[in-house]
CSV table of C-alpha atoms (C1' of nucleotides) in Angstrom, one decimal:
chain,number,residue,atom,x,y,z
H,20,MET,CA,-15.0,3.5,-4.6
H,21,ARG,CA,-17.7,5.1,-2.5
H,22,ILE,CA,-18.9,8.6,-3.2
H,23,LEU,CA,-21.2,10.9,-1.3
H,24,VAL,CA,-23.1,13.5,-3.2
H,25,VAL,CA,-24.5,16.4,-1.1
H,26,GLU,CA,-27.0,18.3,-3.1
H,27,ASP,CA,-30.4,19.7,-2.1
H,28,ASP,CA,-31.7,20.2,-5.7
H,29,ARG,CA,-33.4,16.9,-6.3
H,30,ILE,CA,-33.1,17.0,-10.1
H,31,LEU,CA,-29.4,17.9,-10.1
H,32,GLY,CA,-28.6,15.5,-7.4
H,33,GLU,CA,-30.2,12.6,-9.3
H,34,ALA,CA,-28.5,13.7,-12.5
H,35,ILE,CA,-25.1,13.6,-10.8
H,36,SER,CA,-25.9,10.4,-9.1
H,37,GLN,CA,-26.8,8.7,-12.4
H,38,ARG,CA,-23.7,10.0,-14.0
H,39,ILE,CA,-21.4,8.9,-11.2
H,40,GLY,CA,-23.2,5.6,-10.8
H,41,ARG,CA,-22.4,4.8,-14.4
H,42,MET,CA,-18.8,5.2,-13.6
H,43,GLY,CA,-19.3,2.1,-11.4
H,44,HIS,CA,-18.9,3.6,-8.0
H,45,GLY,CA,-20.9,3.1,-4.9
H,46,LEU,CA,-22.9,6.3,-4.2
H,47,ASP,CA,-25.0,7.9,-1.6
H,48,LEU,CA,-27.1,11.1,-2.0
H,49,ALA,CA,-27.7,13.4,0.9
H,50,GLN,CA,-30.2,16.3,0.5
H,51,THR,CA,-29.6,18.2,3.7
H,52,GLY,CA,-26.6,19.1,5.7
H,53,ASN,CA,-27.8,17.0,8.6
H,54,GLN,CA,-28.3,14.0,6.5
H,55,ALA,CA,-24.8,14.5,5.1
H,56,ASN,CA,-23.2,14.8,8.5
H,57,GLN,CA,-25.0,11.7,9.7
H,58,MET,CA,-23.8,9.7,6.8
H,59,LEU,CA,-20.3,11.0,7.2
H,60,GLY,CA,-20.4,9.9,10.8
H,61,VAL,CA,-21.3,6.4,9.9
H,62,GLN,CA,-19.4,5.8,6.7
H,63,GLU,CA,-16.0,6.5,5.2
H,64,TYR,CA,-16.1,7.9,1.7
H,65,ASP,CA,-13.5,8.0,-1.0
H,66,LEU,CA,-14.8,11.3,-2.5
H,67,ILE,CA,-17.4,13.9,-1.6
H,68,LEU,CA,-19.2,16.2,-4.0
H,69,LEU,CA,-20.5,19.0,-1.9
H,70,ASP,CA,-23.1,21.7,-2.8
H,71,LEU,CA,-22.5,24.9,-0.9
H,72,ASN,CA,-26.0,26.1,-0.6
H,73,LEU,CA,-27.9,23.7,1.6
H,74,PRO,CA,-31.3,24.4,3.3
H,75,ASP,CA,-30.1,23.8,6.8
H,76,MET,CA,-26.4,24.6,6.9
H,77,THR,CA,-23.6,25.8,4.7
H,78,GLY,CA,-21.3,23.4,3.0
H,79,ASN,CA,-18.7,25.2,4.9
H,80,GLN,CA,-19.8,23.8,8.1
H,81,ILE,CA,-19.9,20.3,6.7
H,82,LEU,CA,-16.4,20.7,5.5
H,83,GLN,CA,-15.1,22.0,8.8
H,84,ASN,CA,-16.8,19.2,10.5
H,85,LEU,CA,-15.2,16.7,8.3
H,86,ARG,CA,-11.7,18.0,8.6
H,87,LYS,CA,-12.0,18.3,12.4
H,88,LYS,CA,-12.4,14.5,12.3
H,89,GLN,CA,-9.0,14.3,10.7
H,90,SER,CA,-10.6,12.9,7.6
H,91,ASN,CA,-8.7,13.6,4.4
H,92,THR,CA,-11.3,12.4,2.0
H,93,PRO,CA,-11.1,14.5,-1.2
H,94,VAL,CA,-13.9,17.0,-1.5
H,95,ILE,CA,-15.1,18.7,-4.6
H,96,ILE,CA,-17.2,21.8,-4.0
H,97,LEU,CA,-20.2,22.6,-6.2
H,98,THR,CA,-21.1,26.2,-6.1
H,99,ALA,CA,-23.3,28.7,-8.0
H,100,ARG,CA,-21.3,31.5,-6.5
H,101,ASP,CA,-18.2,32.3,-8.4
H,102,GLU,CA,-16.5,34.8,-6.1
H,103,ILE,CA,-12.9,34.0,-5.9
H,104,LYS,CA,-12.6,34.9,-2.3
H,105,ASP,CA,-15.1,32.2,-1.2
H,106,ARG,CA,-13.4,29.6,-3.3
H,107,ILE,CA,-10.0,30.3,-1.8
H,108,GLU,CA,-11.4,30.0,1.7
H,109,LEU,CA,-12.9,26.7,0.9
H,110,LEU,CA,-9.7,25.4,-0.7
H,111,ASP,CA,-7.9,26.4,2.5
H,112,LEU,CA,-10.5,24.7,4.6
H,113,GLY,CA,-9.6,21.5,3.0
H,114,ALA,CA,-11.6,21.2,-0.2
H,115,ASP,CA,-9.6,19.8,-3.1
H,116,ASP,CA,-11.3,21.3,-6.0
H,117,TYR,CA,-14.5,23.2,-7.0
H,118,MET,CA,-16.8,23.5,-9.9
H,119,ALA,CA,-19.1,26.3,-10.8
H,120,LYS,CA,-22.7,25.5,-11.6
H,121,PRO,CA,-24.1,24.8,-14.1
H,122,VAL,CA,-22.0,21.6,-13.9
H,123,ASP,CA,-20.4,20.2,-17.0
H,124,PHE,CA,-20.8,16.5,-16.4
H,125,GLY,CA,-17.9,15.5,-18.5
H,126,GLU,CA,-15.6,17.7,-16.6
H,127,LEU,CA,-17.1,16.5,-13.3
H,128,GLU,CA,-16.3,13.0,-14.2
H,129,ALA,CA,-12.8,13.9,-15.2
H,130,ARG,CA,-12.2,15.7,-11.9
H,131,CYS,CA,-13.6,12.8,-10.0
H,132,ARG,CA,-11.2,10.5,-11.7
H,133,ALA,CA,-8.3,12.8,-11.1
H,134,LEU,CA,-9.1,13.0,-7.4
H,135,LEU,CA,-9.9,9.4,-6.9
H,136,ARG,CA,-6.6,8.6,-8.6
H,137,ARG,CA,-4.7,10.9,-6.3
H,138,SER,CA,-6.3,9.7,-3.1
H,139,GLN,CA,-5.1,6.3,-4.1
H,140,GLY,CA,-1.7,7.7,-4.4
H,141,GLN,CA,-1.5,7.4,-8.1
H,142,ALA,CA,-1.4,10.0,-10.8
H,143,GLN,CA,-2.2,7.8,-13.7
H,144,ASN,CA,-5.3,6.4,-15.0
H,145,THR,CA,-4.0,2.9,-14.5
H,146,ILE,CA,-2.9,1.6,-11.2
H,147,GLU,CA,-0.2,-1.0,-11.1
H,148,TYR,CA,0.8,-3.2,-8.3
H,149,GLY,CA,3.2,-6.0,-8.9
H,150,ASN,CA,2.5,-7.2,-12.4
H,151,VAL,CA,-1.2,-6.4,-12.1
H,152,CYS,CA,-2.5,-3.4,-13.8
H,153,LEU,CA,-6.0,-1.9,-13.4
H,154,ASP,CA,-7.3,0.5,-16.0
H,155,LEU,CA,-9.8,2.6,-14.1
H,156,GLN,CA,-11.5,3.9,-17.2
H,157,ALA,CA,-11.8,0.8,-19.2
H,158,CYS,CA,-12.4,-1.3,-16.1
H,159,THR,CA,-10.0,-3.9,-17.3
H,160,VAL,CA,-7.2,-5.8,-15.6
H,161,THR,CA,-4.1,-7.3,-17.0
H,162,VAL,CA,-1.8,-9.7,-15.2
H,163,ALA,CA,1.7,-9.7,-16.7
H,164,GLY,CA,0.3,-7.9,-19.7
H,165,VAL,CA,-2.4,-10.5,-20.3
H,166,LEU,CA,-6.0,-9.2,-20.1
H,167,ILE,CA,-8.1,-11.1,-17.6
H,168,GLU,CA,-11.9,-10.9,-17.1
H,169,LEU,CA,-13.3,-9.6,-13.9
H,170,LYS,CA,-16.9,-9.1,-12.9
H,171,GLN,CA,-17.8,-5.7,-11.7
H,172,ARG,CA,-17.7,-6.5,-8.1
H,173,GLU,CA,-14.4,-8.3,-8.4
H,174,PHE,CA,-13.0,-5.4,-10.1
H,175,ARG,CA,-14.2,-2.9,-7.5
H,176,LEU,CA,-12.8,-5.1,-4.7
H,177,LEU,CA,-9.4,-5.3,-6.4
H,178,GLU,CA,-9.5,-1.5,-6.8
H,179,VAL,CA,-10.1,-1.0,-3.1
H,180,PHE,CA,-7.3,-3.5,-2.2
H,181,ILE,CA,-4.8,-1.8,-4.5
H,182,GLY,CA,-5.9,1.6,-3.2
H,183,HIS,CA,-5.2,0.6,0.4
H,184,THR,CA,-2.0,-1.5,0.1
H,185,GLY,CA,-0.3,-2.1,3.4
H,186,ARG,CA,-3.6,-2.0,5.3
H,187,VAL,CA,-5.6,-4.9,6.7
H,188,LEU,CA,-9.1,-4.5,5.4
H,189,SER,CA,-12.0,-6.1,7.3
H,190,LYS,CA,-14.9,-7.5,5.5
H,191,GLU,CA,-17.0,-4.7,6.9
H,192,THR,CA,-14.7,-2.1,5.6
H,193,LEU,CA,-14.6,-3.7,2.2
H,194,ILE,CA,-18.3,-3.8,2.1
H,195,GLU,CA,-18.5,-0.2,3.0
H,196,HIS,CA,-16.3,0.7,0.0
H,197,ILE,CA,-18.0,-1.3,-2.6
H,198,TYR,CA,-21.7,-1.2,-1.6
H,199,ASN,CA,-24.2,1.6,-1.1
H,200,PHE,CA,-25.5,2.7,2.2
H,201,ASN,CA,-28.8,1.0,1.9
H,202,GLU,CA,-27.3,-2.3,0.9
H,203,ASN,CA,-26.5,-4.6,3.7
H,204,PRO,CA,-25.1,-7.8,2.4
H,205,ASN,CA,-23.8,-10.6,4.6
H,206,PRO,CA,-20.1,-10.0,5.2
H,207,SER,CA,-19.4,-13.4,3.9
H,208,VAL,CA,-20.0,-12.3,0.4
H,209,ILE,CA,-16.6,-10.8,0.7
H,210,GLU,CA,-15.2,-14.2,1.2
H,211,ILE,CA,-16.7,-15.3,-2.0
H,212,TYR,CA,-15.3,-12.4,-4.0
H,213,VAL,CA,-11.9,-12.8,-2.4
H,214,ALA,CA,-12.0,-16.4,-3.4
H,215,ARG,CA,-12.8,-15.5,-7.0
H,216,LEU,CA,-10.2,-12.7,-7.1
H,217,ARG,CA,-7.6,-15.1,-5.9
H,218,LYS,CA,-8.5,-17.5,-8.6
H,219,SER,CA,-8.1,-14.7,-11.2
H,220,LEU,CA,-4.9,-13.5,-9.6
H,221,GLN,CA,-3.3,-16.9,-9.3
H,222,ASP,CA,-0.8,-16.2,-12.2
H,223,SER,CA,0.1,-12.8,-10.8
H,224,ASP,CA,2.8,-11.9,-8.4
H,225,ILE,CA,0.4,-10.5,-5.8
H,226,HIS,CA,-1.9,-12.3,-3.5
H,227,ILE,CA,-4.5,-11.6,-0.8
H,228,ARG,CA,-3.5,-12.8,2.6
H,229,THR,CA,-6.2,-13.6,5.1
H,230,ILE,CA,-5.6,-12.4,8.6
H,231,ARG,CA,-7.9,-14.4,10.7
H,232,GLY,CA,-10.3,-12.3,12.7
H,233,LEU,CA,-9.1,-9.1,11.2
H,234,GLY,CA,-9.6,-9.2,7.4
H,235,TYR,CA,-7.5,-9.4,4.3
H,236,LEU,CA,-4.2,-7.8,3.2
H,237,LEU,CA,-2.9,-7.4,-0.4
H,238,GLU,CA,0.7,-8.4,-0.7
H,239,LYS,CA,3.3,-9.0,-3.3
H,240,HIS,CA,4.4,-12.6,-3.7
H,241,HIS,CA,7.8,-13.6,-2.4
H,242,ASP,CA,8.3,-17.3,-2.6
W,15,MET,CA,8.6,21.3,-0.1
W,16,ARG,CA,10.2,21.9,-3.5
W,17,ILE,CA,8.2,23.3,-6.3
W,18,LEU,CA,9.0,23.5,-10.0
W,19,VAL,CA,7.5,26.4,-12.0
W,20,VAL,CA,7.5,25.9,-15.8
W,21,GLU,CA,6.6,29.1,-17.5
W,22,ASP,CA,8.1,30.8,-20.5
W,23,ASP,CA,6.8,34.3,-19.8
W,24,ARG,CA,9.6,35.8,-17.8
W,25,ILE,CA,7.5,38.4,-16.0
W,26,LEU,CA,4.8,35.9,-15.0
W,27,GLY,CA,7.2,33.3,-14.0
W,28,GLU,CA,9.1,35.6,-11.7
W,29,ALA,CA,5.9,36.8,-10.2
W,30,ILE,CA,4.7,33.3,-9.4
W,31,SER,CA,8.1,32.4,-8.1
W,32,GLN,CA,8.2,35.3,-5.7
W,33,ARG,CA,4.7,34.5,-4.5
W,34,ILE,CA,5.4,30.8,-3.9
W,35,GLY,CA,8.8,31.6,-2.5
W,36,ARG,CA,7.1,33.7,0.1
W,37,MET,CA,5.2,30.6,1.2
W,38,GLY,CA,8.5,29.2,2.4
W,39,HIS,CA,9.0,26.6,-0.3
W,40,GLY,CA,12.1,25.8,-2.3
W,41,LEU,CA,11.5,26.7,-6.0
W,42,ASP,CA,13.0,26.3,-9.4
W,43,LEU,CA,11.9,28.1,-12.5
W,44,ALA,CA,12.2,26.5,-16.0
W,45,GLN,CA,11.5,28.6,-19.1
W,46,THR,CA,11.5,25.9,-21.7
W,47,GLY,CA,10.2,22.3,-21.9
W,48,ASN,CA,13.7,21.0,-22.3
W,49,GLN,CA,14.9,22.8,-19.3
W,50,ALA,CA,11.9,21.4,-17.4
W,51,ASN,CA,12.6,17.9,-18.4
W,52,GLN,CA,16.2,18.2,-17.4
W,53,MET,CA,15.3,19.4,-14.0
W,54,LEU,CA,12.7,16.7,-13.6
W,55,GLY,CA,15.4,14.2,-14.3
W,56,VAL,CA,17.7,15.5,-11.6
W,57,GLN,CA,15.4,16.6,-8.9
W,58,GLU,CA,12.2,15.3,-7.4
W,59,TYR,CA,9.6,17.9,-6.8
W,60,ASP,CA,6.6,18.0,-4.5
W,61,LEU,CA,4.5,20.1,-6.8
W,62,ILE,CA,4.7,21.3,-10.4
W,63,LEU,CA,3.1,24.4,-11.9
W,64,LEU,CA,3.0,23.9,-15.6
W,65,ASP,CA,2.3,26.3,-18.4
W,66,LEU,CA,0.8,24.7,-21.4
W,67,ASN,CA,2.1,26.9,-24.1
W,68,LEU,CA,5.9,26.6,-24.2
W,69,PRO,CA,8.1,27.6,-27.0
W,70,ASP,CA,9.7,24.2,-27.6
W,71,MET,CA,7.1,21.6,-26.6
W,72,THR,CA,3.6,21.4,-25.2
W,73,GLY,CA,3.0,21.1,-21.5
W,74,ASN,CA,1.2,18.0,-22.6
W,75,GLN,CA,4.4,16.2,-23.5
W,76,ILE,CA,6.1,17.2,-20.3
W,77,LEU,CA,3.1,15.8,-18.4
W,78,GLN,CA,3.2,12.5,-20.3
W,79,ASN,CA,6.9,12.3,-19.8
W,80,LEU,CA,6.5,12.7,-16.1
W,81,ARG,CA,3.8,10.2,-15.7
W,82,LYS,CA,5.7,7.7,-17.8
W,83,LYS,CA,8.4,7.8,-15.1
W,84,GLN,CA,5.8,6.6,-12.6
W,85,SER,CA,6.1,9.9,-10.8
W,86,ASN,CA,3.0,11.0,-9.0
W,87,THR,CA,4.0,14.5,-8.2
W,88,PRO,CA,0.9,16.7,-8.2
W,89,VAL,CA,0.7,19.0,-11.2
W,90,ILE,CA,-1.3,22.2,-11.6
W,91,ILE,CA,-1.8,23.3,-15.2
W,92,LEU,CA,-1.7,27.0,-16.1
W,93,THR,CA,-3.5,27.7,-19.3
W,94,ALA,CA,-4.8,30.6,-21.3
W,95,ARG,CA,-7.2,28.4,-23.2
W,96,ASP,CA,-10.4,27.8,-21.4
W,97,GLU,CA,-12.0,25.2,-23.5
W,98,ILE,CA,-13.5,22.5,-21.3
W,99,LYS,CA,-12.4,19.7,-23.6
W,100,ASP,CA,-8.8,20.4,-23.3
W,101,ARG,CA,-9.0,20.7,-19.6
W,102,ILE,CA,-10.7,17.3,-19.3
W,103,GLU,CA,-7.9,15.7,-21.4
W,104,LEU,CA,-5.3,17.2,-19.1
W,105,LEU,CA,-7.0,16.0,-16.0
W,106,ASP,CA,-7.2,12.5,-17.5
W,107,LEU,CA,-3.6,12.7,-18.5
W,108,GLY,CA,-2.7,13.0,-14.9
W,109,ALA,CA,-2.9,16.7,-14.0
W,110,ASP,CA,-4.4,17.4,-10.7
W,111,ASP,CA,-5.8,20.8,-11.2
W,112,TYR,CA,-5.7,23.7,-13.6
W,113,MET,CA,-6.0,27.4,-13.5
W,114,ALA,CA,-6.9,29.8,-16.2
W,115,LYS,CA,-4.7,32.8,-16.9
W,116,PRO,CA,-4.7,35.5,-15.9
W,117,VAL,CA,-3.7,33.8,-12.6
W,118,ASP,CA,-5.2,35.0,-9.4
W,119,PHE,CA,-2.3,34.6,-7.0
W,120,GLY,CA,-4.3,34.2,-3.9
W,121,GLU,CA,-6.2,31.3,-5.5
W,122,LEU,CA,-3.0,29.8,-6.9
W,123,GLU,CA,-1.5,29.8,-3.4
W,124,ALA,CA,-4.7,28.2,-2.0
W,125,ARG,CA,-4.6,25.5,-4.6
W,126,CYS,CA,-1.0,24.8,-4.0
W,127,ARG,CA,-1.6,24.4,-0.3
W,128,ALA,CA,-4.5,22.1,-0.9
W,129,LEU,CA,-2.5,19.8,-3.2
W,130,LEU,CA,0.6,19.8,-0.9
W,131,ARG,CA,-1.6,18.9,2.0
W,132,ARG,CA,-3.1,16.1,0.2
W,133,SER,CA,0.1,14.6,-1.0
W,134,GLN,CA,1.5,14.8,2.5
W,135,GLY,CA,-1.5,13.5,4.2
W,136,GLN,CA,-0.6,9.9,3.9
W,137,ALA,CA,0.8,9.8,7.4
W,138,GLN,CA,1.6,6.4,8.9
W,139,ASN,CA,-0.3,5.3,11.9
W,140,THR,CA,2.4,3.6,14.0
W,141,ILE,CA,3.4,3.5,17.7
W,142,GLU,CA,6.9,2.8,18.7
W,143,TYR,CA,8.3,1.8,22.1
W,144,GLY,CA,11.9,0.8,22.4
W,145,ASN,CA,12.7,-1.1,19.2
W,146,VAL,CA,9.2,-2.4,18.9
W,147,CYS,CA,6.9,-0.7,16.3
W,148,LEU,CA,3.2,-1.4,15.9
W,149,ASP,CA,1.5,-0.5,12.7
W,150,LEU,CA,-2.1,0.0,13.6
W,151,GLN,CA,-3.3,0.0,10.1
W,152,ALA,CA,-1.5,-3.1,8.8
W,153,CYS,CA,-1.9,-4.7,12.2
W,154,THR,CA,1.8,-5.8,12.1
W,155,VAL,CA,4.6,-5.6,14.6
W,156,THR,CA,8.3,-5.2,14.0
W,157,VAL,CA,11.1,-5.8,16.5
W,158,ALA,CA,14.3,-4.1,15.5
W,159,GLY,CA,12.8,-3.8,12.0
W,160,VAL,CA,12.0,-7.4,11.7
W,161,LEU,CA,8.4,-8.3,11.1
W,162,ILE,CA,7.0,-10.7,13.7
W,163,GLU,CA,3.7,-12.6,13.7
W,164,LEU,CA,1.2,-11.9,16.4
W,165,LYS,CA,-2.2,-13.4,16.8
W,166,GLN,CA,-5.1,-11.0,17.1
W,167,ARG,CA,-5.3,-11.1,20.9
W,168,GLU,CA,-1.6,-10.9,21.3
W,169,PHE,CA,-1.6,-7.8,19.1
W,170,ARG,CA,-4.4,-6.1,21.0
W,171,LEU,CA,-2.7,-6.9,24.3
W,172,LEU,CA,0.6,-5.4,23.2
W,173,GLU,CA,-1.3,-2.4,21.9
W,174,VAL,CA,-2.8,-1.8,25.3
W,175,PHE,CA,0.6,-2.2,27.0
W,176,ILE,CA,2.3,0.2,24.7
W,177,GLY,CA,-0.6,2.7,25.1
W,178,HIS,CA,-0.2,2.6,28.9
W,179,THR,CA,3.5,2.6,29.5
W,180,GLY,CA,4.6,3.3,33.0
W,181,ARG,CA,1.4,1.9,34.4
W,182,VAL,CA,0.8,-1.4,36.2
W,183,LEU,CA,-2.1,-3.1,34.5
W,184,SER,CA,-4.1,-5.7,36.4
W,185,LYS,CA,-5.5,-8.7,34.6
W,186,GLU,CA,-8.9,-7.3,35.1
W,187,THR,CA,-8.0,-4.0,33.5
W,188,LEU,CA,-6.4,-5.8,30.6
W,189,ILE,CA,-9.4,-7.9,30.1
W,190,GLU,CA,-11.6,-4.8,30.0
W,191,HIS,CA,-9.4,-3.4,27.2
W,192,ILE,CA,-9.3,-6.3,24.9
W,193,TYR,CA,-12.7,-8.0,25.5
W,194,ASN,CA,-16.2,-6.9,25.0
W,195,PHE,CA,-18.6,-6.2,27.9
W,196,ASN,CA,-20.5,-9.4,27.4
W,197,GLU,CA,-17.4,-11.6,27.4
W,198,ASN,CA,-16.1,-12.8,30.7
W,199,PRO,CA,-13.1,-15.0,30.3
W,200,ASN,CA,-11.1,-16.4,33.2
W,201,PRO,CA,-8.6,-13.7,34.2
W,202,SER,CA,-5.9,-16.3,33.8
W,203,VAL,CA,-6.1,-16.1,30.0
W,204,ILE,CA,-4.1,-12.9,30.4
W,205,GLU,CA,-1.3,-15.0,31.9
W,206,ILE,CA,-1.3,-17.1,28.8
W,207,TYR,CA,-1.2,-14.2,26.4
W,208,VAL,CA,1.5,-12.4,28.4
W,209,ALA,CA,3.6,-15.6,28.2
W,210,ARG,CA,3.1,-15.7,24.4
W,211,LEU,CA,3.9,-12.0,24.1
W,212,ARG,CA,7.0,-12.5,26.1
W,213,LYS,CA,8.2,-15.2,23.8
W,214,SER,CA,7.5,-13.0,20.8
W,215,LEU,CA,9.3,-10.1,22.3
W,216,GLN,CA,12.3,-11.9,23.6
W,217,ASP,CA,14.6,-10.3,20.9
W,218,SER,CA,13.3,-6.9,21.6
W,219,ASP,CA,14.5,-4.4,24.1
W,220,ILE,CA,11.3,-4.2,26.1
W,221,HIS,CA,9.8,-6.8,28.4
W,222,ILE,CA,6.7,-7.3,30.6
W,223,ARG,CA,7.5,-7.4,34.3
W,224,THR,CA,5.2,-9.2,36.6
W,225,ILE,CA,4.2,-7.4,39.7
W,226,ARG,CA,2.9,-10.0,42.0
W,227,GLY,CA,-0.7,-9.5,43.1
W,228,LEU,CA,-1.0,-6.3,41.1
W,229,GLY,CA,-0.5,-7.1,37.4
W,230,TYR,CA,2.0,-6.4,34.7
W,231,LEU,CA,4.2,-3.5,33.6
W,232,LEU,CA,5.8,-2.9,30.3
W,233,GLU,CA,9.4,-1.7,30.6
W,234,LYS,CA,12.4,-1.0,28.5
W,235,HIS,CA,15.3,-3.5,29.0
W,236,HIS,CA,18.4,-2.4,30.7
W,237,ASP,CA,20.7,-5.3,31.5
S,8,DC,C1',-37.7,-16.5,-20.8
S,9,DC,C1',-32.9,-17.4,-20.2
S,10,DC,C1',-28.4,-16.2,-19.1
S,11,DA,C1',-25.1,-13.6,-16.5
S,12,DT,C1',-24.2,-11.9,-12.3
S,13,DG,C1',-24.6,-11.4,-7.6
S,14,DT,C1',-26.1,-13.2,-3.0
S,15,DC,C1',-27.0,-16.6,0.5
S,16,DA,C1',-26.9,-21.2,3.3
S,17,DT,C1',-24.7,-25.3,4.5
S,18,DG,C1',-21.1,-28.1,6.2
S,19,DC,C1',-16.2,-29.1,6.7
S,20,DG,C1',-11.5,-28.3,8.1
S,21,DT,C1',-8.4,-25.6,10.5
S,22,DA,C1',-6.4,-21.8,13.3
S,23,DT,C1',-7.1,-19.5,17.3
S,24,DT,C1',-8.8,-19.0,21.8
S,25,DT,C1',-9.9,-20.9,26.1
S,26,DT,C1',-9.9,-24.2,29.8
S,27,DA,C1',-7.7,-27.4,32.8
S,28,DG,C1',-4.1,-29.1,35.2
S,29,DT,C1',0.7,-29.3,37.0
S,30,DG,C1',4.6,-27.6,38.9
S,31,DG,C1',7.2,-23.4,40.2
S,32,DT,C1',8.1,-19.0,42.5
S,33,DC,C1',7.5,-15.4,45.6
S,34,DG,C1',6.8,-13.2,50.1
S,35,DA,C1',5.2,-12.9,54.7
S,36,DA,C1',4.7,-14.9,59.2
S,37,DG,C1',6.1,-17.9,62.5
J,15,DC,C1',15.4,-20.0,58.2
J,16,DT,C1',11.5,-22.6,57.1
J,17,DT,C1',6.9,-23.2,55.8
J,18,DC,C1',2.6,-22.2,53.8
J,19,DG,C1',-0.6,-20.2,50.8
J,20,DA,C1',-1.4,-17.6,47.1
J,21,DC,C1',-0.2,-16.3,42.8
J,22,DC,C1',2.0,-17.2,38.4
J,23,DA,C1',4.2,-19.9,34.2
J,24,DC,C1',3.7,-23.3,31.1
J,25,DT,C1',1.9,-27.5,28.5
J,26,DA,C1',-1.4,-29.9,26.3
J,27,DA,C1',-5.8,-30.7,24.9
J,28,DA,C1',-10.8,-29.3,24.3
J,29,DA,C1',-13.9,-25.9,22.5
J,30,DT,C1',-14.9,-22.4,19.5
J,31,DA,C1',-15.0,-19.2,15.9
J,32,DC,C1',-13.6,-18.3,11.4
J,33,DG,C1',-12.8,-18.8,6.7
J,34,DC,C1',-13.5,-21.6,2.5
J,35,DA,C1',-15.8,-24.5,-1.1
J,36,DT,C1',-19.8,-25.8,-3.1
J,37,DG,C1',-24.1,-25.4,-4.8
J,38,DA,C1',-28.7,-23.4,-4.5
J,39,DC,C1',-31.4,-19.3,-4.8
J,40,DA,C1',-32.4,-14.3,-6.4
J,41,DT,C1',-32.4,-10.6,-9.7
J,42,DG,C1',-32.3,-8.0,-13.6
J,43,DG,C1',-31.1,-7.1,-18.5
J,44,DG,C1',-31.2,-8.7,-23.2
DNA sequence: CCCATGTCATGCGTATTTTAGTGGTCGAAG
DNA sequence: CTTCGACCACTAAAATACGCATGACATGGG
């Protein structure tokens, strides 16, 4: 999962980044509205943490901008202001949640988990597809109830696949979801991880179909 | 949209119901945990407002119960307690949001709207023409509901045809649409792909008519 | 320093795309 | 009505791009 943190306060931004980073997600930090908009133009995110008070524009504008593009990435607002009116407006604008500063990191993590879960169309902390079950918190995977070992990257890849079932995912798209902005690996690394994932999933009833020239597609097995 | 309100306090429950009802949604009110579980067994809801302190069981149990059934209906918790710990647990249990009592009705409405929007927002990106249906995300095509296999180029070509129904498309135009600027294939490749597409579409109710000297035209079949 | 993990480079096999070539069809002009 | 030329359909085979396996090379934490 790939998360954008928009926060001008360097200290707070870094603190959040660290915390989120430890959850094992790809993460970008924008310190101005402009920067944020640029990044949003280039990259699709799975979650956005948005500070309202930015030096160059209000979080409001960023949010409007985002929704205008038909994006439905979940957004959590961070705000020092606690006037209910504003919050309502933001929720109506398309924010999904908000938190008042000072931020309680534990709660922030929980809310991130809840929203990420929802945007994947699941309301549980484990995602199941076929006989494969991901535990997002423990970062473990079971196939038919048997625990299997996945490396971090493999796990994240599988997470993206299961979160986008029914969609063909190109190597580029997959890279965007499991790498940071400043990382530019060769798209062929995806081939490697797909290969490893396939090996790990060979006893499961799902498999990754390659669609030549387009990407990969997660499917249930039907022999 | 159909909403379940679980709230034992009669006054508050009615107030919420009225308010939500005015948003134009169908609504049921449960005053006990048992009642709630019963209703959840019979009816599928699009959103649940759940009071934590019920006479016969905790909201917790209802939530667990719900998630055990693989339901991913969004849930908003209503709670008088405002200890952060509890809230985190609930979010982790699969709640999507919470509000502290006393409830601000404006805010409640806004949150409901946000969650409903999100759960609806999984619109499918498909184009239909006749009995042919393109899924742009999965890059798949069905004819009369049956999945057919198309190569990448064939798919793109069909996409262009369906996106320009009622227009005669010259080979040159088609090439411009499915090739990059720097690629300059022989215009006759289009003939090949049209031939292959025709073969794939022979069981459909659309066909590609040749207009000699001008190009091709996608039409619905009428024998 | 060593091991675990992640990334990259090479070469091979195959699926897809493109070209080439042959024969067929259409339509206009004689 | 016939004939001619241009355009189109179709097959087979060549060329290419793509994906995969393997192993070598980085990197970073213990």
